[in-house]
């Protein structure tokens, strides 16, 4: 069915290290993927997106990788900072014919140790 | 600040009651989405409206309903409330209804006692 899942519920990294957050998706027809960051007490915020015709996209300190063969995407955060501590969600755009939906995964909580 | 406004921020009510959550999208955005987030859980898609019409439906309970008004604000109505309905309810908006980044409000925290 429609689902976007995450491999790890929590991730703890040392400040300054790189973080990698993984996500598996199930719908082969999905053509657009987004990573969101949710800080405590706030709504999710867009980080970076990628379309299915790409396998890599870079932003400021963040990179998203898409592997359509195994239906996997990852978010890499370079030089992780305390302000990066949050829950990260991958999301998948699905249009199964009943209307477009953005489906979120369960989330990974990132802890950054000073 | 995303530009999406949700009211009320907090709401405490009793089982069996009915509540209405309100959302004002970003200026110019035609599409509104509602999501439910239970404690330490992901976001469950409830429903989407585009320019006043229902566009997509998720796992929304029959006790829940929503609408988008001509001025594009939206309301989510929750009735016959149960303890399990306690959650954060997020509204998001986007310029169109077919793809792209969603802009989320700060959420309405509903507590059912």
XYZ file of C-alpha atoms in Angstrom, chain A residues 2-3 6 12 15 27 42 51 53 60 63 69 78 83 86-87 91 102 109-110:
20
model
C 1.027 3.614 0.288
C 3.810 3.897 2.749
C 12.337 4.932 7.816
C 22.648 10.356 17.586
C 28.529 17.897 16.520
C 5.194 3.280 -4.565
C 6.536 23.494 15.352
C 12.302 14.454 -8.627
C 14.491 11.913 -12.968
C 23.208 24.116 1.697
C 22.224 16.356 0.029
C 16.063 0.640 -8.167
C 27.210 17.835 6.533
C 20.374 23.374 15.574
C 14.853 17.653 15.168
C 12.661 14.969 13.677
C 7.608 12.353 2.129
C 1.817 13.780 0.124
C 14.729 11.849 15.542
C 18.212 13.320 15.212
